[in-house]
Coordinates of C-alpha atoms and ligand atoms in Angstrom, one line a residue:
X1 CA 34.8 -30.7 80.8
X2 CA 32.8 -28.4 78.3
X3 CA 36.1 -26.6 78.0
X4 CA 38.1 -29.1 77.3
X5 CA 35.5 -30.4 74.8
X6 CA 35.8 -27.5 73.0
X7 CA 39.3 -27.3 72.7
X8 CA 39.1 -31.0 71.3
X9 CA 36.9 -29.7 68.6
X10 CA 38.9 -26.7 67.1
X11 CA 42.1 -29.0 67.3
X12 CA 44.3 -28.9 64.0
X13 CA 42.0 -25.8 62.7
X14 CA 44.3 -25.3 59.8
X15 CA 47.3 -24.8 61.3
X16 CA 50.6 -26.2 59.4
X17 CA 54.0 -26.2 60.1
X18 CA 55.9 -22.9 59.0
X19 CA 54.4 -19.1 59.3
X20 CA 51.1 -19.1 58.9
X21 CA 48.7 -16.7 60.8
X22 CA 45.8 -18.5 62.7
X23 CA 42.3 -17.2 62.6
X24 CA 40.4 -17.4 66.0
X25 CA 38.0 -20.3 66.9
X26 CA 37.9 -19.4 70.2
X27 CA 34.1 -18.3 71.7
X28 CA 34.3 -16.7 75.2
X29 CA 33.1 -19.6 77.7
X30 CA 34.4 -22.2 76.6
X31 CA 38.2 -22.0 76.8
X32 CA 40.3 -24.2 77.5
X33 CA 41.6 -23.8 81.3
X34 CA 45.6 -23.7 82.2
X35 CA 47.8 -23.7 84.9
X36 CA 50.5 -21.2 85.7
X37 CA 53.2 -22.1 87.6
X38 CA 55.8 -19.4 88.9
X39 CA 54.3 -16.4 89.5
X40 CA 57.2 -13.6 88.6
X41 CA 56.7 -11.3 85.7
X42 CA 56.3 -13.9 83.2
X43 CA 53.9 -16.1 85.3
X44 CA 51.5 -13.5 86.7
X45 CA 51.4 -11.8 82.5
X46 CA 50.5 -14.8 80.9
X47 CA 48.5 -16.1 83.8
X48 CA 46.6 -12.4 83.8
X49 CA 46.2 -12.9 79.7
X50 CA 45.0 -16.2 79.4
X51 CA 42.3 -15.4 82.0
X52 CA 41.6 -11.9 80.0
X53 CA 40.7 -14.6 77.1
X54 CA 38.6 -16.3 78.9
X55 CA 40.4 -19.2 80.4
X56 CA 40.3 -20.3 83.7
X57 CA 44.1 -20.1 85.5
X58 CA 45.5 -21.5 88.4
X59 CA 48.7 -19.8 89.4
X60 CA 50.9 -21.8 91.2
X61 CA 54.0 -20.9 93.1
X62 CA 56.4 -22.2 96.2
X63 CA 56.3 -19.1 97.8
X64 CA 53.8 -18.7 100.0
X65 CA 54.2 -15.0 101.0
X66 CA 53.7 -14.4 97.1
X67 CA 50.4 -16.5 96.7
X68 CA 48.9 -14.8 100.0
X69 CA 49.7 -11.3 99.1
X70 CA 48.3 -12.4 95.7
X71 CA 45.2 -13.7 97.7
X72 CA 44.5 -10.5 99.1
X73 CA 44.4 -8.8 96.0
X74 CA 48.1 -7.6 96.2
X75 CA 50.4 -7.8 93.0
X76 CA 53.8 -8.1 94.3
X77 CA 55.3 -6.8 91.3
X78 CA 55.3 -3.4 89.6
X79 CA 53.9 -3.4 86.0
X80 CA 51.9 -1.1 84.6
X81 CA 48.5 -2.6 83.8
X82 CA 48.9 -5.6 85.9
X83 CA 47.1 -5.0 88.4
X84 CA 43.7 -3.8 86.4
X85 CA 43.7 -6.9 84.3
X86 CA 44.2 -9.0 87.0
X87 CA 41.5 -7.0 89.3
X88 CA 39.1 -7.7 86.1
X89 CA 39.5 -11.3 85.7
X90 CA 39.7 -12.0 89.4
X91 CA 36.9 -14.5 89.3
X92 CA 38.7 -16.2 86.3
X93 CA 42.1 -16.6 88.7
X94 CA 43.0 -19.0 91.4
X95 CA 46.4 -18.4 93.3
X96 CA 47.5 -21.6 95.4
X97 CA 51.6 -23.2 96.4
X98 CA 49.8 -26.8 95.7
X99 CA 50.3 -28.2 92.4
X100 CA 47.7 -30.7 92.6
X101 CA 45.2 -27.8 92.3
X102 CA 46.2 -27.0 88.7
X103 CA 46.7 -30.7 87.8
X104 CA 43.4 -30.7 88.9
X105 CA 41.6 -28.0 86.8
X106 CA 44.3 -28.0 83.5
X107 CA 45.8 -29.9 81.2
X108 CA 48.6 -27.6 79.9
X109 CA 50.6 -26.4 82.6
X110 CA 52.5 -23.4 81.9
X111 CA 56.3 -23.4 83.1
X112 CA 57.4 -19.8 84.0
X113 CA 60.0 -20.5 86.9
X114 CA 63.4 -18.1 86.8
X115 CA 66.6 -20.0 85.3
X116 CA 69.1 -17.3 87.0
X117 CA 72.5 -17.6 85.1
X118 CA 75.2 -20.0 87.8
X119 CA 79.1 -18.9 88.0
X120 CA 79.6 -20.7 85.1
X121 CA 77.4 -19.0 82.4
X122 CA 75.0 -22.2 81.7
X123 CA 71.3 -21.5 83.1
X124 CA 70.6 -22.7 86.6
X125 CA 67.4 -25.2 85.9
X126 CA 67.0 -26.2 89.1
X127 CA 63.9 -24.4 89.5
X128 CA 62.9 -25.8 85.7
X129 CA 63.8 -29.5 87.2
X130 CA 61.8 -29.2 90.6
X131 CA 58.2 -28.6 88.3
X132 CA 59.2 -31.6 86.2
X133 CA 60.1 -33.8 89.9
X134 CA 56.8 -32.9 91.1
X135 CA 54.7 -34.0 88.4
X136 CA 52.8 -37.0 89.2
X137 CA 53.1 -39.3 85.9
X138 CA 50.0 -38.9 83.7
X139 CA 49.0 -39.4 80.0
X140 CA 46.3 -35.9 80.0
X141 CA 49.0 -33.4 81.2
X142 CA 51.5 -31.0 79.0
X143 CA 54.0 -28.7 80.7
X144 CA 54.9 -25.7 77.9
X145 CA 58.0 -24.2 78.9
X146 CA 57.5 -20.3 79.2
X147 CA 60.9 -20.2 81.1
X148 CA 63.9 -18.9 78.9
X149 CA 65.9 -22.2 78.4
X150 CA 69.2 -23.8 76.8
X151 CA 68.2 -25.6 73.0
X152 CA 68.2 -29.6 74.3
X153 CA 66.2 -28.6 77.6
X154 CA 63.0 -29.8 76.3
X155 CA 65.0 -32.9 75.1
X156 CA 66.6 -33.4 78.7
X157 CA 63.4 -33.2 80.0
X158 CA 61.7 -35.8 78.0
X159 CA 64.6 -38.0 78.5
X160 CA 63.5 -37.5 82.1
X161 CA 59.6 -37.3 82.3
X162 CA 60.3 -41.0 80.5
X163 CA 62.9 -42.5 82.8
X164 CA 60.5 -40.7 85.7
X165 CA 57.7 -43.4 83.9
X166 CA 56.2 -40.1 83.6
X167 CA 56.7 -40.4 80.0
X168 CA 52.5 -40.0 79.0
X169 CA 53.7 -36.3 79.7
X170 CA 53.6 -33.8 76.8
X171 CA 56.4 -31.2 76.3
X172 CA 55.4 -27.9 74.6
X173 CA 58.2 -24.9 74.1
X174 CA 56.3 -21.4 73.9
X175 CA 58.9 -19.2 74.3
X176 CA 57.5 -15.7 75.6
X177 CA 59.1 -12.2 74.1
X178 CA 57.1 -9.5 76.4
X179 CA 58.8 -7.0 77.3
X180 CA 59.1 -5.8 81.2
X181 CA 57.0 -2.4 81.8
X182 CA 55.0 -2.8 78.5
X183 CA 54.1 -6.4 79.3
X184 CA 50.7 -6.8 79.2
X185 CA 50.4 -5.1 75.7
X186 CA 52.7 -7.1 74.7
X187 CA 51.3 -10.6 75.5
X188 CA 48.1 -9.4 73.8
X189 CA 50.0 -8.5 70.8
X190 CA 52.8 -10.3 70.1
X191 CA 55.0 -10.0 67.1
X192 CA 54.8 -13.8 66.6
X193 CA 53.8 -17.0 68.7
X194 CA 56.3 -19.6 69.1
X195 CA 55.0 -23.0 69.6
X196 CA 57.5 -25.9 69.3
X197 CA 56.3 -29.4 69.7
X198 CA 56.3 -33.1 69.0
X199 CA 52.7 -32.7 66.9
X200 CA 50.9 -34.2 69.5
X201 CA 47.5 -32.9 71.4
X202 CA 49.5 -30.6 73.3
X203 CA 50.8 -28.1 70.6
X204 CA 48.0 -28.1 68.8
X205 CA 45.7 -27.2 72.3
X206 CA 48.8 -24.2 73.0
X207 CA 47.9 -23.0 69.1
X208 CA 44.4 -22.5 70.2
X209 CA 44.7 -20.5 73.6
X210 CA 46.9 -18.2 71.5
X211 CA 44.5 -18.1 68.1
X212 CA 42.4 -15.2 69.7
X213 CA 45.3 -13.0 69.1
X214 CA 45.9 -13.6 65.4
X215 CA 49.6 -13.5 66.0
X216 CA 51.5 -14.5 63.2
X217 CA 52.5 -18.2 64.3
X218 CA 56.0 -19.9 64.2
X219 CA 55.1 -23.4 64.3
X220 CA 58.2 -25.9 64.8
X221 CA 60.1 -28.4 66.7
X222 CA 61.0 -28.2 70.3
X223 CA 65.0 -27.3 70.0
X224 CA 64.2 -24.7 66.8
X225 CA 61.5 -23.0 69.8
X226 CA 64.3 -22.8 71.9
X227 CA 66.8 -21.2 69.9
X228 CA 64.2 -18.5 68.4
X229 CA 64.1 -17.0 71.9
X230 CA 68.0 -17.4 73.0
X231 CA 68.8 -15.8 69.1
X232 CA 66.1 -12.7 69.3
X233 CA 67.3 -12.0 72.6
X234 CA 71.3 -12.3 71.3
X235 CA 70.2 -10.6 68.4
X236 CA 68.6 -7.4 69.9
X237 CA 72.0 -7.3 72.4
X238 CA 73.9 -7.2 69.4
X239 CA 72.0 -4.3 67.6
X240 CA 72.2 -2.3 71.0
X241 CA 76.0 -3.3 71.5
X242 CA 76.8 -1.9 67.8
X243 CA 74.9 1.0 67.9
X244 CA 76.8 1.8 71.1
X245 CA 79.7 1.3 69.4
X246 CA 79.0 3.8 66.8
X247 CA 78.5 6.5 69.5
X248 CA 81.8 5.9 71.2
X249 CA 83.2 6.3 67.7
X250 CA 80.7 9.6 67.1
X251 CA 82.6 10.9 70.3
X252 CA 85.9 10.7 68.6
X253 CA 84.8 12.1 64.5
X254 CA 82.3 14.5 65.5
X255 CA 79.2 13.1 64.2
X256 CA 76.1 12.5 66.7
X257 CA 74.5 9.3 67.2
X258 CA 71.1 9.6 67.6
X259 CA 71.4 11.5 63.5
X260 CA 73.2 8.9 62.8
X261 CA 70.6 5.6 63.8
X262 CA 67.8 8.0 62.4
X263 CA 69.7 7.2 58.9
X264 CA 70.0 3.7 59.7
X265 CA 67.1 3.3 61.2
X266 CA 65.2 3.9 57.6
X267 CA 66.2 1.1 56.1
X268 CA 63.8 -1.1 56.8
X269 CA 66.5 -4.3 56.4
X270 CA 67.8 -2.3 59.7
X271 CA 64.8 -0.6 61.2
X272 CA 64.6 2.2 63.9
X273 CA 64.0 0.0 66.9
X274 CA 67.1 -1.1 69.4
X275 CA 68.7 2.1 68.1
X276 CA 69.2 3.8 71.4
X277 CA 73.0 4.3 72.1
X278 CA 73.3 4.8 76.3
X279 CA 74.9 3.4 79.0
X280 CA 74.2 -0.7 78.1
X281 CA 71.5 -3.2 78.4
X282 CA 70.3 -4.6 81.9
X283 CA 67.6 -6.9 82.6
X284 CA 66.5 -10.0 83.3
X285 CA 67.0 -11.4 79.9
X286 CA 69.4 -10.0 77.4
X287 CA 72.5 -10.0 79.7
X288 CA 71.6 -13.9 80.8
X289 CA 70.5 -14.9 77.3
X290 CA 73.7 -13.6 75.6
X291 CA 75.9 -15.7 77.9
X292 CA 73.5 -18.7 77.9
X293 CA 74.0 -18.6 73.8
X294 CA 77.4 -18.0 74.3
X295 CA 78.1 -21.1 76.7
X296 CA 75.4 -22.9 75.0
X297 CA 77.8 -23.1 72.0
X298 CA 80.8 -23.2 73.8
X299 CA 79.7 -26.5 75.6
X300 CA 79.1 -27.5 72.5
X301 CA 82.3 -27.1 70.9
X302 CA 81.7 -24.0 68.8
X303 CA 83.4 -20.4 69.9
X304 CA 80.7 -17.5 69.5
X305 CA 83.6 -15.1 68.9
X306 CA 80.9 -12.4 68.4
X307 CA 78.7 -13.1 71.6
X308 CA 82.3 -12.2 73.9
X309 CA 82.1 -8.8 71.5
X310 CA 78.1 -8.1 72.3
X311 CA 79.0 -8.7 76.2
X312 CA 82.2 -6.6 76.6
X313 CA 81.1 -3.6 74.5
X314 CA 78.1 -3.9 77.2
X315 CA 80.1 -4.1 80.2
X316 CA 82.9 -1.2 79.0
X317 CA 80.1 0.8 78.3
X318 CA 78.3 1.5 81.8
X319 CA 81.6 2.4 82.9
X320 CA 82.0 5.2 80.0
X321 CA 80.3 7.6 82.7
X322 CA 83.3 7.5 84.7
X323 CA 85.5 8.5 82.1
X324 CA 82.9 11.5 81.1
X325 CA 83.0 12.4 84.6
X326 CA 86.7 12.6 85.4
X327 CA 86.6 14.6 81.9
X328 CA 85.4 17.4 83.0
X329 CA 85.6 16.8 86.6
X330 CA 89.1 16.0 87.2
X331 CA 89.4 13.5 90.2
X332 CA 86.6 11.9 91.7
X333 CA 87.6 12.2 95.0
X334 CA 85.0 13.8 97.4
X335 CA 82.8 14.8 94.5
X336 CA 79.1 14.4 94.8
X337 CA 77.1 13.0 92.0
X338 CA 73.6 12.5 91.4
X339 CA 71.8 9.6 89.9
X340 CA 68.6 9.8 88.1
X341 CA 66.7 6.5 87.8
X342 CA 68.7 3.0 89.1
X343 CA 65.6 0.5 87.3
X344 CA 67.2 -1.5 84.3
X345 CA 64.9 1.0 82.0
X346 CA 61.6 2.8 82.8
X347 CA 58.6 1.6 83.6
X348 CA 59.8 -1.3 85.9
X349 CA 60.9 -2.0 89.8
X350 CA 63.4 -4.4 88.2
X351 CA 67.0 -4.1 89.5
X352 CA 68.9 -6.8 87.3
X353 CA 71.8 -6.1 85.8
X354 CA 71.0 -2.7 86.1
X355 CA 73.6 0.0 85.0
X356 CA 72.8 1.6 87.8
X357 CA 74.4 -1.6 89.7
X358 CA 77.6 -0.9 88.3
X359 CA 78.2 2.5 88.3
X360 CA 77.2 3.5 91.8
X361 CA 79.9 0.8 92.8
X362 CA 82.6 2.5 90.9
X363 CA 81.8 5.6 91.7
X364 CA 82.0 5.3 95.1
X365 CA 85.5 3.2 94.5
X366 CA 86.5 6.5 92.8
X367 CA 85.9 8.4 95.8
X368 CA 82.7 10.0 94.7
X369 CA 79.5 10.8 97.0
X370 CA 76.4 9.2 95.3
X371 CA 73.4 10.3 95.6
X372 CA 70.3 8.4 93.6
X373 CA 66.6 8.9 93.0
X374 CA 64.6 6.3 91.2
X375 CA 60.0 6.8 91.0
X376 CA 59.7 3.1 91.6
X377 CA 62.5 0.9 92.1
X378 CA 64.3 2.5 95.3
X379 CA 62.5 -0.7 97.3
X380 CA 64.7 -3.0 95.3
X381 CA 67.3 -1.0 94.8
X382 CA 68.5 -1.1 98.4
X383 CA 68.6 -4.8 99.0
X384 CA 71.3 -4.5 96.2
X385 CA 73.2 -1.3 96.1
X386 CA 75.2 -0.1 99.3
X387 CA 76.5 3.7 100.4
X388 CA 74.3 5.7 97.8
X389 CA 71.9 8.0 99.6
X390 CA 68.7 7.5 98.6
X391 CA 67.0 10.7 98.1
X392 CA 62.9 11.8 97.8
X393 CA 63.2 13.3 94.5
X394 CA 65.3 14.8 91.7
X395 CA 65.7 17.9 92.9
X396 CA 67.4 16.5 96.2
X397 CA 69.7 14.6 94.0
X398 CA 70.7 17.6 92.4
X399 CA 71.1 19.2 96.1
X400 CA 74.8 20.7 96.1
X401 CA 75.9 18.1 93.3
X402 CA 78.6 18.2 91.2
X403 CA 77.5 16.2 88.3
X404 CA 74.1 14.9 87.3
X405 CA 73.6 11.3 85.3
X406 CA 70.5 10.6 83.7
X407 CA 70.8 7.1 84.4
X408 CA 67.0 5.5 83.5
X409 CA 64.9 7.3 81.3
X410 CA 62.1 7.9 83.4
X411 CA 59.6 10.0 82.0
X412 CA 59.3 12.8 84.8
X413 CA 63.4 13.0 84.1
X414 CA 62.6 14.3 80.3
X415 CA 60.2 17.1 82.1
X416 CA 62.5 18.0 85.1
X417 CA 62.9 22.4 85.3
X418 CA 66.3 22.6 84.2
X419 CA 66.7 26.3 86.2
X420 CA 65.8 24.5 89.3
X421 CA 68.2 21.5 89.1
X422 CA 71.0 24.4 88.4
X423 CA 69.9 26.3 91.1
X424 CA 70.1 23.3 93.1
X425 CA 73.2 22.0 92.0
X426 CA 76.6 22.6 92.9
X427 CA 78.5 22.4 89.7
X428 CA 76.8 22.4 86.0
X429 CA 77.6 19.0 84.4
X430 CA 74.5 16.6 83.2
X431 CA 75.1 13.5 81.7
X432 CA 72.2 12.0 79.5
X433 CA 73.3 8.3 79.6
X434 CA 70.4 8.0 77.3
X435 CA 70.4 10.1 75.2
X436 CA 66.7 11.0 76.8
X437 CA 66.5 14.9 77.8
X438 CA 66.4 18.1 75.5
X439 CA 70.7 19.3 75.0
X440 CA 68.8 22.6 74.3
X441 CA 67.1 22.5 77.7
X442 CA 69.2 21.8 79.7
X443 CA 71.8 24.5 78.4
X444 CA 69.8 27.2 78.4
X445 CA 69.9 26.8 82.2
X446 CA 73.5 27.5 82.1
X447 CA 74.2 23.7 83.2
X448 CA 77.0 21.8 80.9
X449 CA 75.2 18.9 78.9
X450 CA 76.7 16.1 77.6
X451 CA 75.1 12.4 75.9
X452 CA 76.2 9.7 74.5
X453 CA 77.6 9.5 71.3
X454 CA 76.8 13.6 70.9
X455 CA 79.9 15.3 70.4
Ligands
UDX1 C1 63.8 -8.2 76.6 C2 63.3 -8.5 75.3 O1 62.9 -7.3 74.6 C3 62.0 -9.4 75.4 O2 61.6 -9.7 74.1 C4 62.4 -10.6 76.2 O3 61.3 -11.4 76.4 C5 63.0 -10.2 77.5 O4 64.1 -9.4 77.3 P1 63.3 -6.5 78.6 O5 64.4 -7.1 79.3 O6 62.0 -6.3 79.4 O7 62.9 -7.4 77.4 O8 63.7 -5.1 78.1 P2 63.9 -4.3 76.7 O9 62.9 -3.2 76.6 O10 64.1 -5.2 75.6 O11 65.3 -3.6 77.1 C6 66.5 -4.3 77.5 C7 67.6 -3.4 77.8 O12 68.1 -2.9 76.6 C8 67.3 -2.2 78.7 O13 68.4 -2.1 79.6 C9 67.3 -1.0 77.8 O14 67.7 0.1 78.4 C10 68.3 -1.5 76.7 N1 68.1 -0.8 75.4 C11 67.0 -1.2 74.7 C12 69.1 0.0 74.9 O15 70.1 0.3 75.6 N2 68.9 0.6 73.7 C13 67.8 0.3 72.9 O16 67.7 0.8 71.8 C14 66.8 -0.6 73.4

C-alpha cells in the first residue's frame, strides 16, 4: 500500500507528450511493485531490472518446470549477468504459474509472452490472448505489453478487455529494445523508453518505474508504441541487409567492406553501428519483426516492396558460404567442413533463425561432412540441427577438415592459434563469415583466408 501511495504521489511529475527526458522521483523502498508474466529473455530481464530498482516482482509463467528450476535458484536461460542480478535481488523476486499471485501484489502487469511468427507471416498472439482471457475484470489493474506485437494489438485487445466486461482494465504498450547477450545493460540503459497509452493512471505509473533510468522518454499513443518497435527492428534489418549488399558488390570491384562501412560509418546521419557485413541476421526478433511489418502492411493493403528486399538479401546471404566453398573447393561431395559457433551471435544459447540453421542443412544436401563447435549453445543446437557432429572444441572441428567457417563470432574464435588449427586441419581454407578474425593471422599459418566482402 505504501508503495502504491508513493507512486500515486510522483504521478504526472512533469512528464508531457513528445521527447522529453524524465528526472527520477523514485526513493529506494517505496516502489511501486509489478508483475511479470512470461518468463523468457524478455520476462526474466525486466523482471530482474525492475527488482534491481527496487520494486517488488512476481514472475509468472505456465510452465511449471521453468518456475521450479527458477525456484531453486536456477536461470534457465543463458545471459551474461542474469544470473547475478537476479541472485542479488532474490528477496525482491517471487516466481509462481498462478496469476492470482501477481494480481494480488501489482497493479501493472507486464506482458512478455513469445508471439512466434505462424505459416502465414502475421504474429501468432495466442499466447498474447491467453494473458488477456485470464484476467479477471477489474478497474486497479494495467497489463503493458512488453511482447513484440502488430500496430492495432493494443486496440484488439481493448475491443476485448471491454466486450470481456473487463473493460476497467488499462492497456499500456512499452515496447522493450534489449538486446540478447548484453541484456541486462541494456534494460538499465536504454536508448529511449517507449510508453504508449491512453493518458490514464497506468502510463503515467509505467513513466515512473522507468524515471530511475533517466532514459530519454517517447511518450505517445498505443498504435505509434507499437510501430516504434516493429520500424527500429525493420530498420536495423535494412541497414544490415545493405551493408551486406555492399560486400557482395566489394567481392566483384575489389574494394573491402569493413574500409568501406568505416567511411560510412563517420557520418554521423549513418553512424558506425549495424555495419557488420557477414553471413545475415538471426534471432528472435529481426527476422520475425521484418515479416510481421511486412504482412502488417500487406494485410492492410499497402505492398512494403522494400521489406521483400531486406528479407531475401538475408536469406541469399547465409547461403553465400556455399558458393565460397565450392570456389575454392570444387564439389562438395565427401568434403569435411568445420563450423565455428551455431548461436544466432555471441554471447547467447539462442538458436533462432540462426545461420548456422541453414547452412549446416545445405551443406550436408551438398554432400559435405559437418562438423560444429559452439561454447554455449550446443544444448540447443541439437534439438534443431540433425547429422553435424558435435565436437568438444575448435581444434576438433578443425580435426582433418577441409574448410573452416567462422560462423558466430565468439570471442575465444578471434584468439584461436592459427598454427594449430592448420596443423589440425586437412586442407587450408578459413572462412570469416564475420568478418571477425585477423586475415593477417590466419595467413601467416599458411591456411587460405577468406571474409566477406574482402576481396
Ligand atoms: C535485436 C534488436 O537489436 C533489439 O533492439 C530488439 O529488442 C531485439 O532484436 P537481438 O536479436 O538480441 O536484438 O540481436 P542484435 O545484436 O541486434 O543482432 C541481430 C542479428 O543481426 C544477429 O544475427 C547479428 O549477427 C546480426 N548483425 C548485427 C549483423 O549481421 N551485422 C551487424 O552489424 C549487426
Amino acid at each position: 500500500a505504501g508503495a502504491r501511495a508513493g507512486a500515486r504521489r510522483r504521478r504526472g511529475c512533469g512528464v508531457v507528450r513528445g521527447q522529453v527526458s524524465i528526472a527520477s522521483t523514485a526513493h529506494m523502498g517505496e516502489r511501486e511493485p509489478v508483475g511479470v508474466i512470461g518468463t523468457g529473455y524478455v520476462g526474466l530481464v525486466t523482471a530482474a531490472g525492475f527488482a534491481e530498482l527496487g520494486s517488488d516482482v512476481t514472475c509468472i509463467d505456465i510452465d511449471v518446470d521453468k518456475i521450479d528450476r527458477l525456484n531453486a535458484g536456477e536461470i534457465p536461460i543463458y545471459e551474461p549477468g542474469l544470473d547475478q542480478l537476479i541472485a542479488k535481488n532474490r528477496e525482491r523476486m517471487r516466481f509462481s504459474t498462478n496469476l492470482a499471485d501477481a494480481l494480488e501484489a501489482a497493479r501493472l502487469l507486464f506482458v512478455a509472452v513469445g508471439t512466434p511468427p505462424t505459416y502465414s507471416g502475421d504474429a501468432d498472439l495466442s499466447a498474447v490472448h491467453a494473458v488477456v482471457d485470464a484476467m479477471p475484470a477489474s478497474d486497479k489493474h494495467a497489463l503493458v505489453m512488453k511482447s513484440t506485437v502488430p500496430v492495432g494489438t493494443g486496440a484488439a485487445i481493448k475491443r476485448i478487455l471491454a466486450e470481456q466486461g473487463k473493460g476497467g482494465i488499462s492497456y499500456v504498450s512499452c515496447p522493450e529494445f534489449l538486446r540478447e547477450g548484453s541484456a541486462v545493460h541494456d534494460f538499465l540503459h536504454p536508448d529511449r523508453v517507449v510508453v504508449g497509452d491512453d493518458g490514464d493512471w497506468a502510463g503515467d505509473a509505467v513513466v515512473e518505474l522507468y524515471a530511475p533510468l533517466e532514459a530519454p522518454l517517447v511518450r505517445t499513443d498505443i498504435a505509434s508504441a507499437e510501430m516504434v518497435k516493429l520500424a527500429s527492428n525493420a530498420f536495423l534489418a535494412t541497414k544490415i541487409s545493405f551493408i551486406n549488399e555492399i560486400a557482395n558488390v566489394c567481392e566483384l570491384t575489389g574494394a573491402d567492406v569493413t574500409e568501406v562501412a568505416r567511411g560510412m560509418g563517420l557520418d554521423e546521419r549513418i553512424g558506425p553501428k549495424f555495419l557488420q557485413a557477414g553471413l545475415g541476421f538471426g534471432g528472435s526478433c529481426f527476422p520475425k519483426d521484418v515479416t510481421a511489418l511486412k504482412q502488417l502492411a500487406g494485410n492492410t493493403g499497402y505492398h512494403f516492396q522494400l521489406l521483400n528486399a531486406v528479407i531475401e538479401v538475408n536469406e541469399l546471404q547465409k547461403r553465400r558460404v556455399i558458393s565460397k566453398l565450392q570456389k575454392h573447393l570444387g564439389t562438395l561431395v565427401g568434403k569435411r567442413i568445420g563450423l565455428l559457433g551455431l548461436a544466432f551471435k555471441p554471447n547467447t544459447d539462442d538458436m533462432r533463425e540462426a545461420t548456422s540453421l541453414v547452412l549446416s542443412a545445405r551443406l550436408q544436401a551438398a554432400g559435405a561432412k559437418v562438423a560444429a563447435y559452439d561454447p554455449v549453445a550446443e544444448e540447443e543446437a541439437r534439438k534443431l540441427i540433425t547429422g553435424v557432429e558435435f565436437a568438444p572444441g575448435a581444434l576438433e572441428v578443425a580435426e582433418d577438415a577441409d574448410a573452416v567457417v567462422l560462423v558466430t563470432e565468439w570471442d575465444e574464435f578471434k584468439n584461436l592459434d592459427w598454427n594449430e588449427v592448420a596443423r589440425a586441419m586437412k586442407g587450408k581454407l578459413v572462412i570469416d563469415g564475420r568478418n571477425a578474425l585477423d586475415p593477417e593471422a590466419v595467413r601467416a599459418a599458411g591456411l587460405v583466408y577468406e571474409g566477406i566482402g574482402r576481396s
